[in-house]
């Protein structure tokens, strides 16, 4: 008897849920369309007729897909990126590279350095190195002499540099100006710090006002690079203005990022807020 009553309850529940489901679907004019198509329609016309959440922004929702599945949370609660070899890999104060990540295709680009001897920081990943050579060549053809200062940086070397600074200035202070190990774009092999002779090859904000810095800002995207840490984007990138730090993302992304004056975070649709720097 109990069993029959149970089956009857299940049956009634099923009927009720089908009824509710029909009610829901009938209330929207887009009932037969797959979700993606419905979103597209929504973007193009009359969003007011469709019931959506108040803060729903279709463009941002679409962008978010670019980061889907690119990270996981480790035992300590840290976000670790998985698409380490992707030229669009996003590494910042929220997204860490694995400590043992070393790009497999590091090479020394054939560009001007202010020093002769080999150093790991001369290296970049092959695709980025080739693009850097083209960028430097194009600059030189216009009488602009750029110097490559620092490219690839291993996790161990970043840790060494961070520890020195933290010991001298304290953790908070160090974290403002030096990336925490695993959080430096230099570990990707896709970034290069660039300077010029008039600054004594130093990396400082004045580079943004030199002819070399201005040329770099206006032309880097043509070769697939972006100025990664812009002056007015500190609250998004989490880093101070660094007109000398260029990051390879490929020509398509670089063009869009340059033209829209956005950050890599915005381009990829990353909405995680960066820890505020004081
Ligand atoms: Zn840098």
PDB file of C-alpha atoms and ligand atoms in Angstrom:
ATOM      1  CA  UNK A   1       0.000   0.000   0.000  1.00  0.00           C
ATOM      2  CA  UNK A   2       2.803   2.358   0.928  1.00  0.00           C
ATOM      3  CA  UNK A   3       4.529   1.542  -2.337  1.00  0.00           C
ATOM      4  CA  UNK A   4       1.422   2.440  -4.373  1.00  0.00           C
ATOM      5  CA  UNK A   5       1.014   5.709  -2.545  1.00  0.00           C
ATOM      6  CA  UNK A   6       4.670   6.536  -3.251  1.00  0.00           C
ATOM      7  CA  UNK A   7       4.284   5.795  -6.994  1.00  0.00           C
ATOM      8  CA  UNK A   8       1.143   7.923  -7.121  1.00  0.00           C
ATOM      9  CA  UNK A   9       2.970  10.841  -5.469  1.00  0.00           C
ATOM     10  CA  UNK A  10       5.826  10.591  -7.953  1.00  0.00           C
ATOM     11  CA  UNK A  11       3.341  10.487 -10.813  1.00  0.00           C
ATOM     12  CA  UNK A  12       1.521  13.595  -9.567  1.00  0.00           C
ATOM     13  CA  UNK A  13       4.824  15.422  -9.095  1.00  0.00           C
ATOM     14  CA  UNK A  14       5.792  14.583 -12.679  1.00  0.00           C
ATOM     15  CA  UNK A  15       2.470  15.914 -14.020  1.00  0.00           C
ATOM     16  CA  UNK A  16       2.899  19.071 -11.958  1.00  0.00           C
ATOM     17  CA  UNK A  17       6.463  19.709 -13.177  1.00  0.00           C
ATOM     18  CA  UNK A  18       5.475  19.229 -16.826  1.00  0.00           C
ATOM     19  CA  UNK A  19       2.672  21.729 -16.276  1.00  0.00           C
ATOM     20  CA  UNK A  20       5.025  24.277 -14.668  1.00  0.00           C
ATOM     21  CA  UNK A  21       7.572  23.766 -17.426  1.00  0.00           C
ATOM     22  CA  UNK A  22       4.925  24.452 -20.105  1.00  0.00           C
ATOM     23  CA  UNK A  23       3.805  27.582 -18.302  1.00  0.00           C
ATOM     24  CA  UNK A  24       7.385  28.856 -18.219  1.00  0.00           C
ATOM     25  CA  UNK A  25       8.174  28.172 -21.833  1.00  0.00           C
ATOM     26  CA  UNK A  26       4.907  29.650 -23.057  1.00  0.00           C
ATOM     27  CA  UNK A  27       5.651  32.915 -21.332  1.00  0.00           C
ATOM     28  CA  UNK A  28       8.618  33.624 -23.601  1.00  0.00           C
ATOM     29  CA  UNK A  29       8.405  34.188 -27.345  1.00  0.00           C
ATOM     30  CA  UNK A  30      11.698  32.366 -27.869  1.00  0.00           C
ATOM     31  CA  UNK A  31      10.566  28.959 -26.620  1.00  0.00           C
ATOM     32  CA  UNK A  32      11.792  26.806 -29.491  1.00  0.00           C
ATOM     33  CA  UNK A  33      15.179  28.376 -29.902  1.00  0.00           C
ATOM     34  CA  UNK A  34      18.387  27.140 -28.384  1.00  0.00           C
ATOM     35  CA  UNK A  35      19.792  29.382 -25.658  1.00  0.00           C
ATOM     36  CA  UNK A  36      22.588  30.855 -27.757  1.00  0.00           C
ATOM     37  CA  UNK A  37      20.258  31.945 -30.507  1.00  0.00           C
ATOM     38  CA  UNK A  38      17.910  33.440 -27.957  1.00  0.00           C
ATOM     39  CA  UNK A  39      20.769  35.482 -26.540  1.00  0.00           C
ATOM     40  CA  UNK A  40      21.699  36.743 -29.977  1.00  0.00           C
ATOM     41  CA  UNK A  41      18.142  37.838 -30.655  1.00  0.00           C
ATOM     42  CA  UNK A  42      18.100  39.543 -27.324  1.00  0.00           C
ATOM     43  CA  UNK A  43      21.242  41.477 -28.178  1.00  0.00           C
ATOM     44  CA  UNK A  44      19.890  42.712 -31.488  1.00  0.00           C
ATOM     45  CA  UNK A  45      16.417  43.873 -30.651  1.00  0.00           C
ATOM     46  CA  UNK A  46      13.802  44.573 -28.042  1.00  0.00           C
ATOM     47  CA  UNK A  47      15.484  43.302 -24.906  1.00  0.00           C
ATOM     48  CA  UNK A  48      12.645  44.842 -22.901  1.00  0.00           C
ATOM     49  CA  UNK A  49      10.192  42.172 -24.044  1.00  0.00           C
ATOM     50  CA  UNK A  50      12.245  39.358 -22.631  1.00  0.00           C
ATOM     51  CA  UNK A  51      12.505  38.639 -18.980  1.00  0.00           C
ATOM     52  CA  UNK A  52      16.174  38.855 -18.061  1.00  0.00           C
ATOM     53  CA  UNK A  53      18.123  39.610 -14.964  1.00  0.00           C
ATOM     54  CA  UNK A  54      18.676  43.300 -14.400  1.00  0.00           C
ATOM     55  CA  UNK A  55      22.447  43.244 -14.727  1.00  0.00           C
ATOM     56  CA  UNK A  56      22.509  40.973 -17.754  1.00  0.00           C
ATOM     57  CA  UNK A  57      25.014  42.210 -20.327  1.00  0.00           C
ATOM     58  CA  UNK A  58      25.073  40.012 -23.424  1.00  0.00           C
ATOM     59  CA  UNK A  59      28.477  41.140 -24.712  1.00  0.00           C
ATOM     60  CA  UNK A  60      30.210  40.457 -21.441  1.00  0.00           C
ATOM     61  CA  UNK A  61      28.441  37.122 -21.139  1.00  0.00           C
ATOM     62  CA  UNK A  62      29.768  36.126 -24.557  1.00  0.00           C
ATOM     63  CA  UNK A  63      33.290  37.221 -23.643  1.00  0.00           C
ATOM     64  CA  UNK A  64      33.309  35.138 -20.500  1.00  0.00           C
ATOM     65  CA  UNK A  65      33.439  32.007 -22.644  1.00  0.00           C
ATOM     66  CA  UNK A  66      37.057  32.800 -23.526  1.00  0.00           C
ATOM     67  CA  UNK A  67      38.157  31.921 -19.993  1.00  0.00           C
ATOM     68  CA  UNK A  68      35.903  28.926 -19.468  1.00  0.00           C
ATOM     69  CA  UNK A  69      37.911  25.860 -18.518  1.00  0.00           C
ATOM     70  CA  UNK A  70      41.237  27.708 -18.446  1.00  0.00           C
ATOM     71  CA  UNK A  71      41.876  27.353 -14.724  1.00  0.00           C
ATOM     72  CA  UNK A  72      41.317  25.257 -11.612  1.00  0.00           C
ATOM     73  CA  UNK A  73      41.516  25.895  -7.883  1.00  0.00           C
ATOM     74  CA  UNK A  74      44.282  24.035  -6.040  1.00  0.00           C
ATOM     75  CA  UNK A  75      44.301  22.669  -2.482  1.00  0.00           C
ATOM     76  CA  UNK A  76      45.354  26.034  -1.066  1.00  0.00           C
ATOM     77  CA  UNK A  77      42.522  27.836  -2.848  1.00  0.00           C
ATOM     78  CA  UNK A  78      44.769  29.390  -5.470  1.00  0.00           C
ATOM     79  CA  UNK A  79      43.534  29.724  -9.046  1.00  0.00           C
ATOM     80  CA  UNK A  80      45.987  27.947 -11.350  1.00  0.00           C
ATOM     81  CA  UNK A  81      45.817  28.471 -15.108  1.00  0.00           C
ATOM     82  CA  UNK A  82      45.576  25.398 -17.303  1.00  0.00           C
ATOM     83  CA  UNK A  83      46.052  26.887 -20.776  1.00  0.00           C
ATOM     84  CA  UNK A  84      49.695  27.711 -20.064  1.00  0.00           C
ATOM     85  CA  UNK A  85      50.845  27.449 -23.696  1.00  0.00           C
ATOM     86  CA  UNK A  86      47.970  29.504 -25.113  1.00  0.00           C
ATOM     87  CA  UNK A  87      49.178  32.875 -26.455  1.00  0.00           C
ATOM     88  CA  UNK A  88      46.070  34.355 -24.796  1.00  0.00           C
ATOM     89  CA  UNK A  89      46.881  32.894 -21.357  1.00  0.00           C
ATOM     90  CA  UNK A  90      45.763  35.282 -18.619  1.00  0.00           C
ATOM     91  CA  UNK A  91      48.173  35.596 -15.712  1.00  0.00           C
ATOM     92  CA  UNK A  92      47.606  38.221 -13.019  1.00  0.00           C
ATOM     93  CA  UNK A  93      47.228  38.632  -9.264  1.00  0.00           C
ATOM     94  CA  UNK A  94      44.264  36.248  -9.311  1.00  0.00           C
ATOM     95  CA  UNK A  95      45.564  33.705 -11.780  1.00  0.00           C
ATOM     96  CA  UNK A  96      48.779  31.794 -11.160  1.00  0.00           C
ATOM     97  CA  UNK A  97      51.000  29.820 -13.475  1.00  0.00           C
ATOM     98  CA  UNK A  98      52.007  26.408 -12.087  1.00  0.00           C
ATOM     99  CA  UNK A  99      55.352  26.781 -10.268  1.00  0.00           C
ATOM    100  CA  UNK A 100      56.934  24.186 -12.537  1.00  0.00           C
ATOM    101  CA  UNK A 101      55.766  25.758 -15.798  1.00  0.00           C
ATOM    102  CA  UNK A 102      58.578  26.437 -18.258  1.00  0.00           C
ATOM    103  CA  UNK A 103      57.684  27.172 -21.914  1.00  0.00           C
ATOM    104  CA  UNK A 104      59.123  24.526 -24.222  1.00  0.00           C
ATOM    105  CA  UNK A 105      59.964  26.775 -27.139  1.00  0.00           C
ATOM    106  CA  UNK A 106      62.098  29.529 -25.620  1.00  0.00           C
ATOM    107  CA  UNK A 107      64.576  31.197 -27.987  1.00  0.00           C
ATOM    108  CA  UNK A 108      66.689  34.341 -27.911  1.00  0.00           C
ATOM    109  CA  UNK A 109      65.200  36.889 -30.332  1.00  0.00           C
ATOM    110  CA  UNK A 110      67.628  38.519 -32.712  1.00  0.00           C
ATOM    111  CA  UNK A 111      67.135  42.045 -31.371  1.00  0.00           C
ATOM    112  CA  UNK A 112      69.213  44.696 -29.612  1.00  0.00           C
ATOM    113  CA  UNK A 113      70.042  44.120 -25.923  1.00  0.00           C
ATOM    114  CA  UNK A 114      72.186  46.456 -23.821  1.00  0.00           C
ATOM    115  CA  UNK A 115      74.324  43.470 -22.777  1.00  0.00           C
ATOM    116  CA  UNK A 116      76.124  40.774 -24.742  1.00  0.00           C
ATOM    117  CA  UNK A 117      76.211  37.637 -22.594  1.00  0.00           C
ATOM    118  CA  UNK A 118      73.474  35.013 -22.472  1.00  0.00           C
ATOM    119  CA  UNK A 119      70.912  35.321 -19.719  1.00  0.00           C
ATOM    120  CA  UNK A 120      67.577  33.499 -19.313  1.00  0.00           C
ATOM    121  CA  UNK A 121      65.820  36.879 -19.532  1.00  0.00           C
ATOM    122  CA  UNK A 122      66.903  37.282 -23.154  1.00  0.00           C
ATOM    123  CA  UNK A 123      64.458  34.559 -24.126  1.00  0.00           C
ATOM    124  CA  UNK A 124      60.893  34.551 -25.369  1.00  0.00           C
ATOM    125  CA  UNK A 125      58.637  31.893 -26.822  1.00  0.00           C
ATOM    126  CA  UNK A 126      59.363  31.310 -30.495  1.00  0.00           C
ATOM    127  CA  UNK A 127      56.259  32.978 -31.946  1.00  0.00           C
ATOM    128  CA  UNK A 128      56.646  36.031 -29.714  1.00  0.00           C
ATOM    129  CA  UNK A 129      60.380  36.256 -30.432  1.00  0.00           C
ATOM    130  CA  UNK A 130      59.735  36.322 -34.176  1.00  0.00           C
ATOM    131  CA  UNK A 131      57.118  39.045 -33.752  1.00  0.00           C
ATOM    132  CA  UNK A 132      59.516  41.038 -31.557  1.00  0.00           C
ATOM    133  CA  UNK A 133      62.181  40.873 -34.275  1.00  0.00           C
ATOM    134  CA  UNK A 134      59.689  42.283 -36.794  1.00  0.00           C
ATOM    135  CA  UNK A 135      58.653  45.023 -34.366  1.00  0.00           C
ATOM    136  CA  UNK A 136      62.246  46.095 -33.658  1.00  0.00           C
ATOM    137  CA  UNK A 137      63.057  46.044 -37.377  1.00  0.00           C
ATOM    138  CA  UNK A 138      60.073  48.229 -38.260  1.00  0.00           C
ATOM    139  CA  UNK A 139      61.026  50.673 -35.503  1.00  0.00           C
ATOM    140  CA  UNK A 140      64.590  50.864 -36.729  1.00  0.00           C
ATOM    141  CA  UNK A 141      63.396  51.626 -40.257  1.00  0.00           C
ATOM    142  CA  UNK A 142      61.789  54.744 -38.759  1.00  0.00           C
ATOM    143  CA  UNK A 143      64.926  55.674 -36.835  1.00  0.00           C
ATOM    144  CA  UNK A 144      63.611  54.340 -33.511  1.00  0.00           C
ATOM    145  CA  UNK A 145      66.160  52.294 -31.567  1.00  0.00           C
ATOM    146  CA  UNK A 146      64.470  50.037 -29.030  1.00  0.00           C
ATOM    147  CA  UNK A 147      66.377  47.836 -26.600  1.00  0.00           C
ATOM    148  CA  UNK A 148      65.092  44.567 -25.166  1.00  0.00           C
ATOM    149  CA  UNK A 149      65.777  44.414 -21.441  1.00  0.00           C
ATOM    150  CA  UNK A 150      63.968  41.514 -19.846  1.00  0.00           C
ATOM    151  CA  UNK A 151      61.830  38.723 -21.294  1.00  0.00           C
ATOM    152  CA  UNK A 152      61.356  35.236 -19.857  1.00  0.00           C
ATOM    153  CA  UNK A 153      61.724  34.909 -16.109  1.00  0.00           C
ATOM    154  CA  UNK A 154      61.569  31.528 -14.398  1.00  0.00           C
ATOM    155  CA  UNK A 155      59.417  30.937 -11.315  1.00  0.00           C
ATOM    156  CA  UNK A 156      62.597  30.503  -9.266  1.00  0.00           C
ATOM    157  CA  UNK A 157      64.089  33.790 -10.429  1.00  0.00           C
ATOM    158  CA  UNK A 158      60.803  35.638  -9.808  1.00  0.00           C
ATOM    159  CA  UNK A 159      60.737  34.173  -6.316  1.00  0.00           C
ATOM    160  CA  UNK A 160      64.319  35.277  -5.736  1.00  0.00           C
ATOM    161  CA  UNK A 161      63.556  38.842  -6.902  1.00  0.00           C
ATOM    162  CA  UNK A 162      60.343  39.013  -4.873  1.00  0.00           C
ATOM    163  CA  UNK A 163      62.024  37.727  -1.711  1.00  0.00           C
ATOM    164  CA  UNK A 164      64.839  40.287  -1.951  1.00  0.00           C
ATOM    165  CA  UNK A 165      62.302  43.091  -2.264  1.00  0.00           C
ATOM    166  CA  UNK A 166      60.023  41.743   0.464  1.00  0.00           C
ATOM    167  CA  UNK A 167      62.935  41.467   2.841  1.00  0.00           C
ATOM    168  CA  UNK A 168      63.907  45.062   2.158  1.00  0.00           C
ATOM    169  CA  UNK A 169      60.473  46.740   1.936  1.00  0.00           C
ATOM    170  CA  UNK A 170      58.011  44.272   3.450  1.00  0.00           C
ATOM    171  CA  UNK A 171      55.531  41.974   1.707  1.00  0.00           C
ATOM    172  CA  UNK A 172      52.832  44.591   0.957  1.00  0.00           C
ATOM    173  CA  UNK A 173      55.263  46.997  -0.625  1.00  0.00           C
ATOM    174  CA  UNK A 174      56.978  44.258  -2.607  1.00  0.00           C
ATOM    175  CA  UNK A 175      53.647  43.005  -3.927  1.00  0.00           C
ATOM    176  CA  UNK A 176      52.857  46.408  -5.432  1.00  0.00           C
ATOM    177  CA  UNK A 177      55.867  46.595  -7.687  1.00  0.00           C
ATOM    178  CA  UNK A 178      57.137  43.051  -8.046  1.00  0.00           C
ATOM    179  CA  UNK A 179      54.903  40.232  -9.142  1.00  0.00           C
ATOM    180  CA  UNK A 180      54.458  37.371  -6.716  1.00  0.00           C
ATOM    181  CA  UNK A 181      56.046  34.130  -8.020  1.00  0.00           C
ATOM    182  CA  UNK A 182      53.620  32.465 -10.439  1.00  0.00           C
ATOM    183  CA  UNK A 183      51.830  35.747 -11.088  1.00  0.00           C
ATOM    184  CA  UNK A 184      54.377  37.297 -13.437  1.00  0.00           C
ATOM    185  CA  UNK A 185      53.654  37.440 -17.140  1.00  0.00           C
ATOM    186  CA  UNK A 186      57.368  37.096 -17.692  1.00  0.00           C
ATOM    187  CA  UNK A 187      57.068  33.404 -16.769  1.00  0.00           C
ATOM    188  CA  UNK A 188      54.862  32.879 -19.852  1.00  0.00           C
ATOM    189  CA  UNK A 189      57.714  33.794 -22.200  1.00  0.00           C
ATOM    190  CA  UNK A 190      55.296  36.149 -23.957  1.00  0.00           C
ATOM    191  CA  UNK A 191      56.375  39.429 -22.335  1.00  0.00           C
ATOM    192  CA  UNK A 192      59.342  41.720 -22.881  1.00  0.00           C
ATOM    193  CA  UNK A 193      60.428  44.875 -21.087  1.00  0.00           C
ATOM    194  CA  UNK A 194      61.694  47.462 -23.529  1.00  0.00           C
ATOM    195  CA  UNK A 195      63.707  50.633 -22.989  1.00  0.00           C
ATOM    196  CA  UNK A 196      65.977  53.068 -24.801  1.00  0.00           C
ATOM    197  CA  UNK A 197      69.404  54.638 -24.583  1.00  0.00           C
ATOM    198  CA  UNK A 198      68.224  58.078 -23.428  1.00  0.00           C
ATOM    199  CA  UNK A 199      66.854  56.504 -20.240  1.00  0.00           C
ATOM    200  CA  UNK A 200      70.065  54.567 -19.667  1.00  0.00           C
ATOM    201  CA  UNK A 201      68.026  51.391 -20.409  1.00  0.00           C
ATOM    202  CA  UNK A 202      66.072  51.933 -17.218  1.00  0.00           C
ATOM    203  CA  UNK A 203      62.470  50.775 -16.825  1.00  0.00           C
ATOM    204  CA  UNK A 204      60.462  53.696 -15.552  1.00  0.00           C
ATOM    205  CA  UNK A 205      57.349  55.709 -16.346  1.00  0.00           C
ATOM    206  CA  UNK A 206      59.317  58.304 -18.310  1.00  0.00           C
ATOM    207  CA  UNK A 207      59.640  55.738 -21.093  1.00  0.00           C
ATOM    208  CA  UNK A 208      56.044  56.555 -22.021  1.00  0.00           C
ATOM    209  CA  UNK A 209      57.107  60.059 -23.036  1.00  0.00           C
ATOM    210  CA  UNK A 210      60.204  59.144 -25.052  1.00  0.00           C
ATOM    211  CA  UNK A 211      59.989  58.892 -28.851  1.00  0.00           C
ATOM    212  CA  UNK A 212      60.682  55.190 -28.441  1.00  0.00           C
ATOM    213  CA  UNK A 213      57.887  54.745 -25.886  1.00  0.00           C
ATOM    214  CA  UNK A 214      55.412  56.704 -27.984  1.00  0.00           C
ATOM    215  CA  UNK A 215      56.292  54.720 -31.091  1.00  0.00           C
ATOM    216  CA  UNK A 216      55.875  51.476 -29.148  1.00  0.00           C
ATOM    217  CA  UNK A 217      52.450  52.463 -27.842  1.00  0.00           C
ATOM    218  CA  UNK A 218      51.245  53.385 -31.313  1.00  0.00           C
ATOM    219  CA  UNK A 219      52.708  50.455 -33.215  1.00  0.00           C
ATOM    220  CA  UNK A 220      53.087  47.409 -30.949  1.00  0.00           C
ATOM    221  CA  UNK A 221      49.657  46.035 -31.935  1.00  0.00           C
ATOM    222  CA  UNK A 222      50.693  45.798 -35.599  1.00  0.00           C
ATOM    223  CA  UNK A 223      53.053  43.020 -34.522  1.00  0.00           C
ATOM    224  CA  UNK A 224      50.736  41.315 -32.047  1.00  0.00           C
ATOM    225  CA  UNK A 225      51.858  43.084 -28.864  1.00  0.00           C
ATOM    226  CA  UNK A 226      49.951  45.188 -26.333  1.00  0.00           C
ATOM    227  CA  UNK A 227      51.076  47.648 -23.670  1.00  0.00           C
ATOM    228  CA  UNK A 228      49.905  45.395 -20.855  1.00  0.00           C
ATOM    229  CA  UNK A 229      49.696  47.797 -17.908  1.00  0.00           C
ATOM    230  CA  UNK A 230      48.180  51.101 -18.940  1.00  0.00           C
ATOM    231  CA  UNK A 231      47.981  54.207 -16.779  1.00  0.00           C
ATOM    232  CA  UNK A 232      44.182  54.369 -16.488  1.00  0.00           C
ATOM    233  CA  UNK A 233      43.690  50.606 -16.008  1.00  0.00           C
ATOM    234  CA  UNK A 234      45.411  49.956 -12.694  1.00  0.00           C
ATOM    235  CA  UNK A 235      42.152  48.916 -11.018  1.00  0.00           C
ATOM    236  CA  UNK A 236      41.642  46.233 -13.659  1.00  0.00           C
ATOM    237  CA  UNK A 237      45.170  44.922 -14.201  1.00  0.00           C
ATOM    238  CA  UNK A 238      46.284  45.259 -10.585  1.00  0.00           C
ATOM    239  CA  UNK A 239      49.630  46.693 -11.716  1.00  0.00           C
ATOM    240  CA  UNK A 240      51.031  50.189 -11.874  1.00  0.00           C
ATOM    241  CA  UNK A 241      51.533  51.909 -15.232  1.00  0.00           C
ATOM    242  CA  UNK A 242      54.325  50.151 -17.110  1.00  0.00           C
ATOM    243  CA  UNK A 243      54.790  51.702 -20.563  1.00  0.00           C
ATOM    244  CA  UNK A 244      57.850  49.456 -21.079  1.00  0.00           C
ATOM    245  CA  UNK A 245      56.118  46.076 -20.611  1.00  0.00           C
ATOM    246  CA  UNK A 246      54.762  44.574 -23.820  1.00  0.00           C
ATOM    247  CA  UNK A 247      52.897  41.301 -24.027  1.00  0.00           C
ATOM    248  CA  UNK A 248      52.418  39.150 -27.102  1.00  0.00           C
ATOM    249  CA  UNK A 249      48.777  38.144 -27.724  1.00  0.00           C
ATOM    250  CA  UNK A 250      48.761  37.751 -31.527  1.00  0.00           C
ATOM    251  CA  UNK A 251      47.691  40.317 -34.111  1.00  0.00           C
ATOM    252  CA  UNK A 252      43.897  39.920 -33.906  1.00  0.00           C
ATOM    253  CA  UNK A 253      43.652  40.339 -30.145  1.00  0.00           C
ATOM    254  CA  UNK A 254      46.284  43.099 -30.111  1.00  0.00           C
ATOM    255  CA  UNK A 255      44.392  45.083 -32.742  1.00  0.00           C
ATOM    256  CA  UNK A 256      41.089  44.837 -30.880  1.00  0.00           C
ATOM    257  CA  UNK A 257      42.661  45.651 -27.516  1.00  0.00           C
ATOM    258  CA  UNK A 258      44.456  48.667 -29.017  1.00  0.00           C
ATOM    259  CA  UNK A 259      41.454  49.997 -30.920  1.00  0.00           C
ATOM    260  CA  UNK A 260      39.022  49.619 -28.036  1.00  0.00           C
ATOM    261  CA  UNK A 261      41.585  50.818 -25.481  1.00  0.00           C
ATOM    262  CA  UNK A 262      40.860  47.868 -23.211  1.00  0.00           C
ATOM    263  CA  UNK A 263      42.959  45.483 -21.119  1.00  0.00           C
ATOM    264  CA  UNK A 264      43.610  41.796 -21.711  1.00  0.00           C
ATOM    265  CA  UNK A 265      41.295  41.131 -18.753  1.00  0.00           C
ATOM    266  CA  UNK A 266      38.481  43.008 -20.497  1.00  0.00           C
ATOM    267  CA  UNK A 267      39.213  41.395 -23.847  1.00  0.00           C
ATOM    268  CA  UNK A 268      38.916  37.925 -22.318  1.00  0.00           C
ATOM    269  CA  UNK A 269      35.859  38.905 -20.296  1.00  0.00           C
ATOM    270  CA  UNK A 270      37.530  38.388 -16.919  1.00  0.00           C
ATOM    271  CA  UNK A 271      35.286  39.881 -14.281  1.00  0.00           C
ATOM    272  CA  UNK A 272      37.184  38.747 -11.213  1.00  0.00           C
ATOM    273  CA  UNK A 273      38.165  41.846  -9.315  1.00  0.00           C
ATOM    274  CA  UNK A 274      41.868  42.359  -8.720  1.00  0.00           C
ATOM    275  CA  UNK A 275      42.945  42.849  -5.092  1.00  0.00           C
ATOM    276  CA  UNK A 276      43.049  46.595  -4.462  1.00  0.00           C
ATOM    277  CA  UNK A 277      46.489  48.107  -3.978  1.00  0.00           C
ATOM    278  CA  UNK A 278      46.893  50.655  -1.225  1.00  0.00           C
TER     279      UNK A 278
HETATM  280 ZN1  LIG B   1      57.689  43.488 -17.430  1.00  0.00          ZN
END
